[in-house]
mmCIF file of C-alpha atoms in Angstrom:
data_model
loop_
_atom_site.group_PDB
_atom_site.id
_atom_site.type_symbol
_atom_site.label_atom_id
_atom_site.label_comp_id
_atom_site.label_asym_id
_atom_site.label_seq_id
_atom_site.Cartn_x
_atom_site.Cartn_y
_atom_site.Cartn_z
ATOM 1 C CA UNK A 1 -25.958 -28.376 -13.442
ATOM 2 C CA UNK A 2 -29.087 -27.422 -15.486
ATOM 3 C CA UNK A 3 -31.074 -24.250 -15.467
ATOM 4 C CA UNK A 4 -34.785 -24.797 -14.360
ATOM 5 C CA UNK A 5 -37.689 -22.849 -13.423
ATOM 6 C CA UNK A 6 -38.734 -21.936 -9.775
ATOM 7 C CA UNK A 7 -42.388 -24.294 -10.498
ATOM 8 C CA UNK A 8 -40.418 -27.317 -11.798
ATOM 9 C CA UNK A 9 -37.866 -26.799 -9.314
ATOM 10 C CA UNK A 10 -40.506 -27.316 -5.849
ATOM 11 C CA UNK A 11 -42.038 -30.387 -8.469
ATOM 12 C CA UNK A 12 -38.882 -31.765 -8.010
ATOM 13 C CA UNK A 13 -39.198 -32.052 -4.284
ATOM 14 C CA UNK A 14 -36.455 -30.224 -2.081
ATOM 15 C CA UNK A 15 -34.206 -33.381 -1.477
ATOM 16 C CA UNK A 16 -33.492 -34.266 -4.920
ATOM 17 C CA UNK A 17 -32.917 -30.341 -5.845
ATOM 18 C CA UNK A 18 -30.916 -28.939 -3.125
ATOM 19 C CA UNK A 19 -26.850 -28.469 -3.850
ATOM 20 C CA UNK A 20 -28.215 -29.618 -7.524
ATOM 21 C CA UNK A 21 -30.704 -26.964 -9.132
ATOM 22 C CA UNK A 22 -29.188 -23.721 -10.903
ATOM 23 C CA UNK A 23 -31.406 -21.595 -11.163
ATOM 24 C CA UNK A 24 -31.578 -19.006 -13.931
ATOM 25 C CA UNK A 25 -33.437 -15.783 -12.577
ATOM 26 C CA UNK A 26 -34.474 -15.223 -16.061
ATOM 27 C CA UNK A 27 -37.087 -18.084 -15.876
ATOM 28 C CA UNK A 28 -38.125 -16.794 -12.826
ATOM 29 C CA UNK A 29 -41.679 -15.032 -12.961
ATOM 30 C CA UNK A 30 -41.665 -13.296 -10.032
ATOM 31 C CA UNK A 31 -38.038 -13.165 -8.724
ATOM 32 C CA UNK A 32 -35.883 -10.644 -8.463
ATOM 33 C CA UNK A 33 -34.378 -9.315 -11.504
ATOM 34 C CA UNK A 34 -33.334 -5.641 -10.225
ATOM 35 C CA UNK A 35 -34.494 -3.205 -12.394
ATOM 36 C CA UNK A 36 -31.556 -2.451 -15.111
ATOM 37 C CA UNK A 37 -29.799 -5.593 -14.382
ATOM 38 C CA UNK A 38 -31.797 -7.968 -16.723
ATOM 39 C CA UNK A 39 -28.399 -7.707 -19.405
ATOM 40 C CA UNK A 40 -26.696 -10.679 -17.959
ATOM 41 C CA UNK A 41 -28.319 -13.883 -16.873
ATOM 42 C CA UNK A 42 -27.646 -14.364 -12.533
ATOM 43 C CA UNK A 43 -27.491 -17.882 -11.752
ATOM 44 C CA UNK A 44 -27.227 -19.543 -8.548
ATOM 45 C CA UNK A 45 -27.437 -22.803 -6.670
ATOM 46 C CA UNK A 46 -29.878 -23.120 -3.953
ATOM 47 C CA UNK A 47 -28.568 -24.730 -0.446
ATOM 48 C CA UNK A 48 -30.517 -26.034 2.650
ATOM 49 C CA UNK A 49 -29.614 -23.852 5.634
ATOM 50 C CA UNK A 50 -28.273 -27.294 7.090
ATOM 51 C CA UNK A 51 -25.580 -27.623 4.613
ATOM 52 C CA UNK A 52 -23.714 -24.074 4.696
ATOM 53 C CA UNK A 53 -20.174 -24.825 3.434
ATOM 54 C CA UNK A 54 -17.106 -23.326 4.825
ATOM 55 C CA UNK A 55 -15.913 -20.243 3.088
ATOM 56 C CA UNK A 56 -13.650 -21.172 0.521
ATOM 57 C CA UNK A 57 -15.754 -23.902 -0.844
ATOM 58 C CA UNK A 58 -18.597 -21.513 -1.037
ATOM 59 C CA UNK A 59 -16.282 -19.409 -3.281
ATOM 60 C CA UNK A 60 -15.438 -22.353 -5.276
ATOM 61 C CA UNK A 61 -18.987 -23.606 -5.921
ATOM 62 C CA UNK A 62 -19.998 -20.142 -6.921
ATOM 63 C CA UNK A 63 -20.338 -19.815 -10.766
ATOM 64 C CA UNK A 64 -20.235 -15.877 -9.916
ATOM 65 C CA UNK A 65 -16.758 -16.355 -8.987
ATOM 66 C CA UNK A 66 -15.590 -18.841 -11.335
ATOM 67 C CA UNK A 67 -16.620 -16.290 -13.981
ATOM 68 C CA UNK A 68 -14.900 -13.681 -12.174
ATOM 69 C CA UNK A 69 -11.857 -15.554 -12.394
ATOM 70 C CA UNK A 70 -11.680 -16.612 -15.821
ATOM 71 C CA UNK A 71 -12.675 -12.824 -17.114
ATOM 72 C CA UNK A 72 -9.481 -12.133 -14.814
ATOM 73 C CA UNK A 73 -7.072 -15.091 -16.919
ATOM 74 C CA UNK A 74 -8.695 -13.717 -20.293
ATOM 75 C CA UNK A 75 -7.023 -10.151 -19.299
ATOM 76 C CA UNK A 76 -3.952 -11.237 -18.366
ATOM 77 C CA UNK A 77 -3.899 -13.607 -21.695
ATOM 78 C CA UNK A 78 -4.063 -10.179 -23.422
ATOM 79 C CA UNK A 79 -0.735 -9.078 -22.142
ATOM 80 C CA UNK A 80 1.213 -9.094 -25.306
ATOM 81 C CA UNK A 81 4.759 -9.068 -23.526
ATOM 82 C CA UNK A 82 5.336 -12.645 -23.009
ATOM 83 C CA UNK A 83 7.495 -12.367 -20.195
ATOM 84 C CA UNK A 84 5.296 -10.081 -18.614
ATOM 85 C CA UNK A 85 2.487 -12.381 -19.092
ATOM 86 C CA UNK A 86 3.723 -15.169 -17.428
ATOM 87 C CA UNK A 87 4.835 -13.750 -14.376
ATOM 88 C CA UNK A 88 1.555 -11.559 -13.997
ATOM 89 C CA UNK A 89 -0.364 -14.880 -14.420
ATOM 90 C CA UNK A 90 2.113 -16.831 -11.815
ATOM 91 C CA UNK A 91 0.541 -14.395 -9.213
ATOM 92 C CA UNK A 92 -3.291 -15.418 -9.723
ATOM 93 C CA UNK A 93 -2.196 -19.367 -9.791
ATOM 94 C CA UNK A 94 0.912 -19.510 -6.691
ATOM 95 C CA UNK A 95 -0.134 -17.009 -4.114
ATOM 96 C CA UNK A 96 2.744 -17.799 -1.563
ATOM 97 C CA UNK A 97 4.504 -14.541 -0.237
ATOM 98 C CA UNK A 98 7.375 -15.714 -1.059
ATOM 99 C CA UNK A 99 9.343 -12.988 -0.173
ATOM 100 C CA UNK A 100 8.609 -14.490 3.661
ATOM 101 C CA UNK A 101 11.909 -16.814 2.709
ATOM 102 C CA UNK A 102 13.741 -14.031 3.988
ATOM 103 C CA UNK A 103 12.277 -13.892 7.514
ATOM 104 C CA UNK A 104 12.668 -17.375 8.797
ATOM 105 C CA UNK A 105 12.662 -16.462 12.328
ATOM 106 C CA UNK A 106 10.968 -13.767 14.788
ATOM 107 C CA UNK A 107 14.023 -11.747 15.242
ATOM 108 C CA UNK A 108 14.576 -11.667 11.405
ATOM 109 C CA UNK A 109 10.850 -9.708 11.499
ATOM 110 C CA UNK A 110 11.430 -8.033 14.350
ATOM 111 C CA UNK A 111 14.635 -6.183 12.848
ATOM 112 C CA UNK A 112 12.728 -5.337 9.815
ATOM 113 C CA UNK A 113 10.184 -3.975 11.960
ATOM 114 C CA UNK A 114 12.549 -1.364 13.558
ATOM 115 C CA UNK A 115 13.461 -0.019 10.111
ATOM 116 C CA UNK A 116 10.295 0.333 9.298
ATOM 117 C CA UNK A 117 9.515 2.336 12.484
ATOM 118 C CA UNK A 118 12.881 4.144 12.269
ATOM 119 C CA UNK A 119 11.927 5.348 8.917
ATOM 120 C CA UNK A 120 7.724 6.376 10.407
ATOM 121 C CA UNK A 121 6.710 3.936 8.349
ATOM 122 C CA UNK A 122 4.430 2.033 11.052
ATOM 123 C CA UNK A 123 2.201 2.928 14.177
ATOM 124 C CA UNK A 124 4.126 0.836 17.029
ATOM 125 C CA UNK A 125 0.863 1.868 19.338
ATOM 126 C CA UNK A 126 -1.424 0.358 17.202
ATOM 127 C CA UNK A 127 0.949 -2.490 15.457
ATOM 128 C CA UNK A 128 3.462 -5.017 17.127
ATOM 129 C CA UNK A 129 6.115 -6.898 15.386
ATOM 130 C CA UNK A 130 4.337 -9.985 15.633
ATOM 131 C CA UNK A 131 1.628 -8.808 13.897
ATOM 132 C CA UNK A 132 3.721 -7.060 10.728
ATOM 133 C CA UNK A 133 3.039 -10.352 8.991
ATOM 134 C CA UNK A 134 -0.221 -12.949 8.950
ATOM 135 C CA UNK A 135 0.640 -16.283 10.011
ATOM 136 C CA UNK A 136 2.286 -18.253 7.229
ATOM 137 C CA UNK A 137 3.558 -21.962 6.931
ATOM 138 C CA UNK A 138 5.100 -22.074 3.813
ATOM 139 C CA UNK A 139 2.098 -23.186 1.968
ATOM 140 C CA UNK A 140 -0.246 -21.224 0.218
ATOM 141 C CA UNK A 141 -2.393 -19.503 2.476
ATOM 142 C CA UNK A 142 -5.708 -19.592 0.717
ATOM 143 C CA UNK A 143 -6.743 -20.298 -3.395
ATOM 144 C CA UNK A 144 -6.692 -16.887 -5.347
ATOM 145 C CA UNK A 145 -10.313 -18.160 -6.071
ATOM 146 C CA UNK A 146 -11.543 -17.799 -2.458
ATOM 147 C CA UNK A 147 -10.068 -14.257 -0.998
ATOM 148 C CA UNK A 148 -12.406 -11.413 -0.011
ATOM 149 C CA UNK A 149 -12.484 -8.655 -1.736
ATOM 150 C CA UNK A 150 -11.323 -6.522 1.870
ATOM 151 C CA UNK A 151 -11.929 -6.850 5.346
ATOM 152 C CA UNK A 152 -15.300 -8.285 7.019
ATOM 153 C CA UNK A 153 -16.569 -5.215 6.992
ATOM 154 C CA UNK A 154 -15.318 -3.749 3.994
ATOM 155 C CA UNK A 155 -15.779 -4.056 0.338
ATOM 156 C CA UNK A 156 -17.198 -7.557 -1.417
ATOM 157 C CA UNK A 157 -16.224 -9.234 1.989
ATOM 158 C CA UNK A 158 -17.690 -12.621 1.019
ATOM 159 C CA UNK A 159 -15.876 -15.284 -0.461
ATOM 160 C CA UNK A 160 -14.417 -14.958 -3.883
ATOM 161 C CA UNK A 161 -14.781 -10.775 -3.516
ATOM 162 C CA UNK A 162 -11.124 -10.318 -4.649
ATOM 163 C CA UNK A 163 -12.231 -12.174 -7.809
ATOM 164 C CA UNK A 164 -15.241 -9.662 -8.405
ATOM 165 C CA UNK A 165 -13.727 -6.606 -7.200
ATOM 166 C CA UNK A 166 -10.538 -7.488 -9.005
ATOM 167 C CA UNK A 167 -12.805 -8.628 -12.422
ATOM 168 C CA UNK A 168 -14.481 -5.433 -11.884
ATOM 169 C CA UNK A 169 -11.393 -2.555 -11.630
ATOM 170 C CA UNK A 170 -9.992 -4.619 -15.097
ATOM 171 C CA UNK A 171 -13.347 -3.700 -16.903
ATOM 172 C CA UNK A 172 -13.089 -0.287 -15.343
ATOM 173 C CA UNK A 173 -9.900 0.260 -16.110
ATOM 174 C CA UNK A 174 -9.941 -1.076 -19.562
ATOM 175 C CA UNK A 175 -13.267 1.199 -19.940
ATOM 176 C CA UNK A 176 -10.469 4.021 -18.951
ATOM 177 C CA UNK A 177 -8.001 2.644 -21.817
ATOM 178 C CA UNK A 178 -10.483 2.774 -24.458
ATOM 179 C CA UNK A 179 -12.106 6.081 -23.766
ATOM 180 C CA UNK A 180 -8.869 7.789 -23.954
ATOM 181 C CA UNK A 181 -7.953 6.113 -26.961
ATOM 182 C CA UNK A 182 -11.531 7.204 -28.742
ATOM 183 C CA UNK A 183 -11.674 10.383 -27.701
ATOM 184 C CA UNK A 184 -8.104 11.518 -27.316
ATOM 185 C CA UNK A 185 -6.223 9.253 -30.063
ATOM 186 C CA UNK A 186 -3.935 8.391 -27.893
ATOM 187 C CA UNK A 187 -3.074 4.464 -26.442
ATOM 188 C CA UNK A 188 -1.452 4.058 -23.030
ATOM 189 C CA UNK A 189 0.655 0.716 -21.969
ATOM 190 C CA UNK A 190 -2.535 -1.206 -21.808
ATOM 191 C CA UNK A 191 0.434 -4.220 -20.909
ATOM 192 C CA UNK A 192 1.331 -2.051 -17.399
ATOM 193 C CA UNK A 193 -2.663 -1.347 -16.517
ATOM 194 C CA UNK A 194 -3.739 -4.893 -17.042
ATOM 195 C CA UNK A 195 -0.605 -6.660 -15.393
ATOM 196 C CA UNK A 196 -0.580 -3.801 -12.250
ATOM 197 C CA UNK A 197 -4.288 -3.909 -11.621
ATOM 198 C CA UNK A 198 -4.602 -8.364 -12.074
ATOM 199 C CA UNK A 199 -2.019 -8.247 -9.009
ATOM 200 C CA UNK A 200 -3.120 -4.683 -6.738
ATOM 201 C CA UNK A 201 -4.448 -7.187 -4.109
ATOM 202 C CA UNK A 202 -2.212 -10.114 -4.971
ATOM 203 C CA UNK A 203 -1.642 -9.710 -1.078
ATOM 204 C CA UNK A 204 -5.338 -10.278 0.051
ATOM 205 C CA UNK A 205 -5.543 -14.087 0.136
ATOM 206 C CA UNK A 206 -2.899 -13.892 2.667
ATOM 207 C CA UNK A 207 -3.819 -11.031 4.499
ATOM 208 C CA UNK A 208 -7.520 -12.049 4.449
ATOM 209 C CA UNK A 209 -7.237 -15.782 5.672
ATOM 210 C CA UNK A 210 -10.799 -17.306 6.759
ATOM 211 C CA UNK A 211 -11.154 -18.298 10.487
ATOM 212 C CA UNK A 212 -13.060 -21.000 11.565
ATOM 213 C CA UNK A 213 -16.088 -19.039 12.420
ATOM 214 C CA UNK A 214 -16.621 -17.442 9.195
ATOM 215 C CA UNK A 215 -14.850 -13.962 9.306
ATOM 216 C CA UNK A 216 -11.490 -13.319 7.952
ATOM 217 C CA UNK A 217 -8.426 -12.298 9.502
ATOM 218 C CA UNK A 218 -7.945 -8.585 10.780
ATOM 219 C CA UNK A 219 -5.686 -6.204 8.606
ATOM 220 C CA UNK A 220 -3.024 -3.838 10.185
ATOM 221 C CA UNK A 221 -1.575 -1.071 8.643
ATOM 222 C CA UNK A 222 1.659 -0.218 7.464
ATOM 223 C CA UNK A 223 2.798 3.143 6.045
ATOM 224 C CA UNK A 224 -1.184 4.583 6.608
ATOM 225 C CA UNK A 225 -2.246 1.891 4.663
ATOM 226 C CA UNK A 226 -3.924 -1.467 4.485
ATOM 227 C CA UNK A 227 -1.364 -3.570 4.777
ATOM 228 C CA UNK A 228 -2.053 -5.541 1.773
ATOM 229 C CA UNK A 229 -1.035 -3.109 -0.091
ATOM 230 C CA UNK A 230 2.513 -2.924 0.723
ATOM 231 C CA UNK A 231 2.421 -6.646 1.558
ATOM 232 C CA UNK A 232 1.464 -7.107 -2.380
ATOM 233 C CA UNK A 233 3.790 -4.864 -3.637
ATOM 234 C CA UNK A 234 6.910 -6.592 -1.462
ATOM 235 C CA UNK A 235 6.162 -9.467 -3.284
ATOM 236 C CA UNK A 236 5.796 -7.923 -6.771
ATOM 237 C CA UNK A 237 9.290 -6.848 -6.268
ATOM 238 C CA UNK A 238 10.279 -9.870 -4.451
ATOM 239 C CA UNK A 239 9.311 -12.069 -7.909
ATOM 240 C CA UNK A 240 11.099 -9.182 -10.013
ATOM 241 C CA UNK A 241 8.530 -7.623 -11.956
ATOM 242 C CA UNK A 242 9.071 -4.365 -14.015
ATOM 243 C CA UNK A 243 9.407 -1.663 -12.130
ATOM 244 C CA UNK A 244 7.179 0.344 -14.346
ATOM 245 C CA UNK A 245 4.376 -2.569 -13.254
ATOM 246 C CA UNK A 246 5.268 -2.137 -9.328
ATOM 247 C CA UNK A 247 5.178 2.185 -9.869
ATOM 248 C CA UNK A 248 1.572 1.471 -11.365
ATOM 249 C CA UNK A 249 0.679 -1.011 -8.906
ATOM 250 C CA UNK A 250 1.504 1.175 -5.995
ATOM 251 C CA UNK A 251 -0.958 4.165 -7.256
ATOM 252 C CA UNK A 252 -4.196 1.945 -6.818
ATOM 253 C CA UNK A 253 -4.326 3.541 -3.276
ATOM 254 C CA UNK A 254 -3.594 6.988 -4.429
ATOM 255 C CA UNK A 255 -3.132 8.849 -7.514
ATOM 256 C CA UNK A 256 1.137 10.628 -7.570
ATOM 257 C CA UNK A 257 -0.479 14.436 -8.801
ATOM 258 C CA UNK A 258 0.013 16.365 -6.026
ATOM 259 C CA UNK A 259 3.008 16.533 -3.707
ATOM 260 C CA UNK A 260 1.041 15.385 -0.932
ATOM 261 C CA UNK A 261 -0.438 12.643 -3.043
ATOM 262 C CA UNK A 262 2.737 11.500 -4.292
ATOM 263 C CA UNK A 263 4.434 11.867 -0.974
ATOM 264 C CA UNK A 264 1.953 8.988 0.143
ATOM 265 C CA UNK A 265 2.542 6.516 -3.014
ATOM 266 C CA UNK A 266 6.517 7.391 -2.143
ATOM 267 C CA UNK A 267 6.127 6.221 1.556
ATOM 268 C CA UNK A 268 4.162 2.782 0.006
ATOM 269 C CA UNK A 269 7.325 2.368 -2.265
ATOM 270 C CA UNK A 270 9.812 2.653 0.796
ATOM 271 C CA UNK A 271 8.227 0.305 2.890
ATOM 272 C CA UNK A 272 7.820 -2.163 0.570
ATOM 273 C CA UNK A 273 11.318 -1.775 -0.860
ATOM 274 C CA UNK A 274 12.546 -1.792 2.686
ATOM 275 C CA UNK A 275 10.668 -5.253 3.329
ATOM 276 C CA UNK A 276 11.789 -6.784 -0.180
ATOM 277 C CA UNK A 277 15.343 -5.428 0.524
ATOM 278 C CA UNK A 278 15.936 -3.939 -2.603
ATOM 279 C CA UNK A 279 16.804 -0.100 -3.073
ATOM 280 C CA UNK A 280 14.429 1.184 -4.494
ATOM 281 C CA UNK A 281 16.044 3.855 -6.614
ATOM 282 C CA UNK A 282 18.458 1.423 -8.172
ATOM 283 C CA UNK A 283 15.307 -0.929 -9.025
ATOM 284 C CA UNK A 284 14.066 2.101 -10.825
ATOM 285 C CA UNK A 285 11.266 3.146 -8.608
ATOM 286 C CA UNK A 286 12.129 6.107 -7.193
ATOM 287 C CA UNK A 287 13.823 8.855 -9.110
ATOM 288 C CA UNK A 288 17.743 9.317 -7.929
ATOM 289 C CA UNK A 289 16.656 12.130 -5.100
ATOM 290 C CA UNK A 290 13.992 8.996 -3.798
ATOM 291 C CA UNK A 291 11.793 11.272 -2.630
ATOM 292 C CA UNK A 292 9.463 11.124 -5.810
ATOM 293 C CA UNK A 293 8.705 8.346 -8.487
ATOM 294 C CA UNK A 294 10.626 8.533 -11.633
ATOM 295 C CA UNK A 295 9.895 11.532 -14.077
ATOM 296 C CA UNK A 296 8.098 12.124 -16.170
ATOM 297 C CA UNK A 297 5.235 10.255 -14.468
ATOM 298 C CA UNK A 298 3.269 7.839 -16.399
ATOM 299 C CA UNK A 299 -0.518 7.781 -16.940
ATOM 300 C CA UNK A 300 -0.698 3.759 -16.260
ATOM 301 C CA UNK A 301 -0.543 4.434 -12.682
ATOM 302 C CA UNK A 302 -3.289 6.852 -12.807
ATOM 303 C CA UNK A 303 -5.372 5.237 -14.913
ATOM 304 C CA UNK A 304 -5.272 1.603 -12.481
ATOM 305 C CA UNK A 305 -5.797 4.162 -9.669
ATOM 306 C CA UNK A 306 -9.082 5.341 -10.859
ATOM 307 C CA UNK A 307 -10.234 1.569 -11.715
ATOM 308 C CA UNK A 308 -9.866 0.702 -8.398
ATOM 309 C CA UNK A 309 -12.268 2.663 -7.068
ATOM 310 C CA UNK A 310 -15.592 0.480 -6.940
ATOM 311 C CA UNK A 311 -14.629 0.447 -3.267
ATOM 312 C CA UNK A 312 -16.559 3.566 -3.292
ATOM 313 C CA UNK A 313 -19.780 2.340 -4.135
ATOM 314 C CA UNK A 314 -19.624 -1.481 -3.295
ATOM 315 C CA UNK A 315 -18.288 -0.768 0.650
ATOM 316 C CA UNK A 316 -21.611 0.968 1.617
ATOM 317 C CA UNK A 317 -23.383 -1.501 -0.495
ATOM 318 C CA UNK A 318 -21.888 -4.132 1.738
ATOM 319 C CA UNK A 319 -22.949 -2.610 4.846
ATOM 320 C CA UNK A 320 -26.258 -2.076 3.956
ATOM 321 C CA UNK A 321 -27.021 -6.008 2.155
ATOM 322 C CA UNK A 322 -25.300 -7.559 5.681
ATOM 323 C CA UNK A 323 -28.026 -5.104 7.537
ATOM 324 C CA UNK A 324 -30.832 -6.712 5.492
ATOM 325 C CA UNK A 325 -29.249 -9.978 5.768
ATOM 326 C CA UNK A 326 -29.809 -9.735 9.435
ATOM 327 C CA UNK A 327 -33.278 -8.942 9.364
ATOM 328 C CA UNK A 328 -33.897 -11.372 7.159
ATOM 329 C CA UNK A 329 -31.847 -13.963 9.173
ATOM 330 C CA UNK A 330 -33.552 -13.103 12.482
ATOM 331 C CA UNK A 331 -37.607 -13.215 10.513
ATOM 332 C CA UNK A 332 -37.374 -16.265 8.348
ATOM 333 C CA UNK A 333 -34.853 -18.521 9.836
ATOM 334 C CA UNK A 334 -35.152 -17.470 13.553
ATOM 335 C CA UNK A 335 -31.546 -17.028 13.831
ATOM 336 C CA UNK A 336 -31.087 -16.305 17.677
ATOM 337 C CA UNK A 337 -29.061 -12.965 18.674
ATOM 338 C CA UNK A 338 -26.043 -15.423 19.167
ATOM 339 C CA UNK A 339 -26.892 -16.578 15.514
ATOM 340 C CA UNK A 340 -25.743 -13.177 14.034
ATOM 341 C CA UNK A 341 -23.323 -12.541 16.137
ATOM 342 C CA UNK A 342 -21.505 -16.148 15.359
ATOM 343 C CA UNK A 343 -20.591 -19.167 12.633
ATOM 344 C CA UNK A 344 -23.823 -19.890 11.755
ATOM 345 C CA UNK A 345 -24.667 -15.745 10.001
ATOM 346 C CA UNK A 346 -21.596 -15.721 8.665
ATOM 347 C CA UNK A 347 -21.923 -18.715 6.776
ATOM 348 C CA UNK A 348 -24.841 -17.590 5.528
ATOM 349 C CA UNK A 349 -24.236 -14.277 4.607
ATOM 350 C CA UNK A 350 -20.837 -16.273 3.392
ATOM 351 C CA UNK A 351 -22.554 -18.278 1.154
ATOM 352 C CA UNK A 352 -25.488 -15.572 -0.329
ATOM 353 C CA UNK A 353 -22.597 -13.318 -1.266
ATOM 354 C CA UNK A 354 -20.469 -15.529 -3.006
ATOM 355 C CA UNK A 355 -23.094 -16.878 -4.999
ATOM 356 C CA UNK A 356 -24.709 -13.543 -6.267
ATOM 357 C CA UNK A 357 -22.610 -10.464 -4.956
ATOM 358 C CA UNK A 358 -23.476 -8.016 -2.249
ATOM 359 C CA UNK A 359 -23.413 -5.541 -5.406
ATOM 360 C CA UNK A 360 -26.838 -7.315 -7.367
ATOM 361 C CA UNK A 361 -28.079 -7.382 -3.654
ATOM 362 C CA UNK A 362 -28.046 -3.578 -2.938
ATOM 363 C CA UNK A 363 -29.277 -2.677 -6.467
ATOM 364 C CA UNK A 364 -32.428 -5.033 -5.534
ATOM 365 C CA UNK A 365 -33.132 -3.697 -2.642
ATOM 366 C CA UNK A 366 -32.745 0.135 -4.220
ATOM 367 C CA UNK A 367 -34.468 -0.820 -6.973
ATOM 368 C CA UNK A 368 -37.252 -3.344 -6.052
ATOM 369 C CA UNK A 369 -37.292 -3.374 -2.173
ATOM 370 C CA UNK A 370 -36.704 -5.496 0.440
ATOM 371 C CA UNK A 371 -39.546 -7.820 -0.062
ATOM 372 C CA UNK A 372 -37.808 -8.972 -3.454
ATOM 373 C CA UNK A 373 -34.488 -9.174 -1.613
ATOM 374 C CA UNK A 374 -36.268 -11.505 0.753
ATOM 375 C CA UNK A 375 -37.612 -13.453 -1.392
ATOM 376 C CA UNK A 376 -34.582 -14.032 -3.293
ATOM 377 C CA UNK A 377 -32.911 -14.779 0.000
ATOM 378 C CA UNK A 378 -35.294 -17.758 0.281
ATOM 379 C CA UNK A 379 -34.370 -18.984 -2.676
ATOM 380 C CA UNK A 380 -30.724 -18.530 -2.204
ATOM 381 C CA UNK A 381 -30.613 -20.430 0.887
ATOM 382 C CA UNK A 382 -33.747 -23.181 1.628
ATOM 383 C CA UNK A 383 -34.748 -23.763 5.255
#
């Protein structure tokens, strides 16, 4: 694809352009380059509102998420343990649960779901056995490539959001690495942060299926947490990784410094151990009482705990770009009241996030207002 300017782009006529123009906001002499994001170049291809692809090929067309994804492989190429390496990258390229071998049949799930109630570890009011795991065939439930980043009402919910929001806690937490290293002279196990926080939502590409009409599947909860969570780290153990990895991996939801705090990243180690079948204090991931994680705690766990926190900032970002996208829906494509509320919106807003991120959307509208997001919109998707 080449990179032309909005004027030679309309000389080009809208048939032969569409699904072939990228366009390079940096030509752009009136678009929207948010104020403070001019560092990096944002490119996107333009589509006619006719043509909205389905989710996952939207993710896969994006160059936003391709990008994503390959800043994701370069971290995990800098894992100097070899063995470590491998298996961390096995997650981003197969992402079976594989640990679902074990639970060939409904009774098989519904026995693990009494232990996990016998031990408080679910909400039976709110959670049934059949829906302790997402539907599964054996195949692999979605491309790595084309997960949300969280529910469709969460965090980078489009398309290819686990790729930016996992690209994203890496750069924070490597941020983390480095500061402590200037200023403190000290060097964590950069091998444990990068490996723990690559694979902290391993899960969601399972969890976080696509449905025909656009919106993902619906998350439960299992021991007062998304479900992903424990679901990922079942499967960490399930493929045998370190248990210093799986320790670090199961602090991205909370940090262990308190004895409430750590009670709560003990429960997430239970229920996953219980679903994986291992013991957990044998597999090194509890200390031998296995009611706290092994002492002296580690900083790597802390450290990808505060990297995953662009949640913070990019779920009420979410909220309010979908709230524009409505507007903007509803004024310049007449999309009927049905239209937001079905396949046709979320397709679109689908396709607009995946190609530019709900993130660059917000700080446009903040920053230059929503006549700039609107008129990027129009550019984004062609009526």
């Amino acid at each position: 694809m080449s990179e032309i300017s909005r004027r030679n782009f309309f000389k080009l006529g809208a048939s032969a352009a569409l699904g072939a123009a990228l366009f390079n906001l940096e030509t752009l002499p009136n678009t929207a380059l948010a104020k403070g994001n001019a560092t990096k170049t944002l490119k996107f291809t333009p589509i006619s509102i006719k043509n909205l692809p389905n989710a996952e090929t939207a993710a896969k067309k994006s160059e936003l998420i391709n990008t994503s994804l390959n800043y994701i492989k370069t971290c995990i190429s800098k894992i100097t343990d070899n063995n470590l390496r491998t298996k961390t990258a096995s997650f981003i390229e197969d992402t079976r649960p594989t640990f679902m071998q074990m639970y060939p049949s409904s009774n098989d799930v519904t026995n693990i779901y009494n232990k996990l109630a016998d031990e408080n570890l679910l909400n039976t009011s709110i959670i049934s056995p059949e829906q302790l795991f997402p539907s599964y065939n054996g195949q692999k439930p979605q491309d790595f490539i084309s997960g949300p980043g969280s529910g469709y009402s969460s965090h980078h919910p489009y398309p290819g959001g686990l790729c930016t929001h996992t690209a994203a806690n890496l750069s924070i937490s490597e941020g983390i690495v480095n500061t402590y290293k200037q200023v403190f002279g000290y060097e964590v196990d950069n091998n444990i942060v990068l490996s723990a926080q690559s694979l902290h939502d391993l899960a969601k590409p399972w969890v976080f299926q696509w449905n025909t009409d656009g919106t993902s599947f619906t998350e439960y909860t299992i021991a007062g947490t998304g479900a992903h969570h424990i679901l990922s780290l079942v499967e960490a153990i399930h493929r045998n990784m370190p248990a210093e990895e799986i320790v670090a991996q199961a602090c991205a939801h909370n940090h262990p410094g308190s004895p409430k705090d750590e009670e709560q990243v003990v429960s997430w180690i239970k229920a996953a151990s219980i679903i994986a079948q291992v013991n957990p204090i044998k597999y090194g991931l509890l200390d031998t009482s296995g009611t706290k994680i092994p002492y002296p705690q580690h900083q790597e766990g802390y450290i990808v705990h505060l990297g995953d926190h662009d949640w913070v900032l990019s779920g009420f970002a979410a909220t309010k770009v979908v709230e524009a996208l409505k507007e903007i829906a509803q004024k310049d494509y007449n999309f009927s009241s049905n239209d937001l509320n079905g396949k046709l919106f979320n397709d679109f807003r689908n396709y607009i996030g995946a190609q530019v991120s709900y993130m660059y959307l917000h700080n446009l509208l903040a920053q230059n207002g929503f006549g700039e997001l609107r008129s990027l919109i129009n550019q984004i998707i062609v009526k």
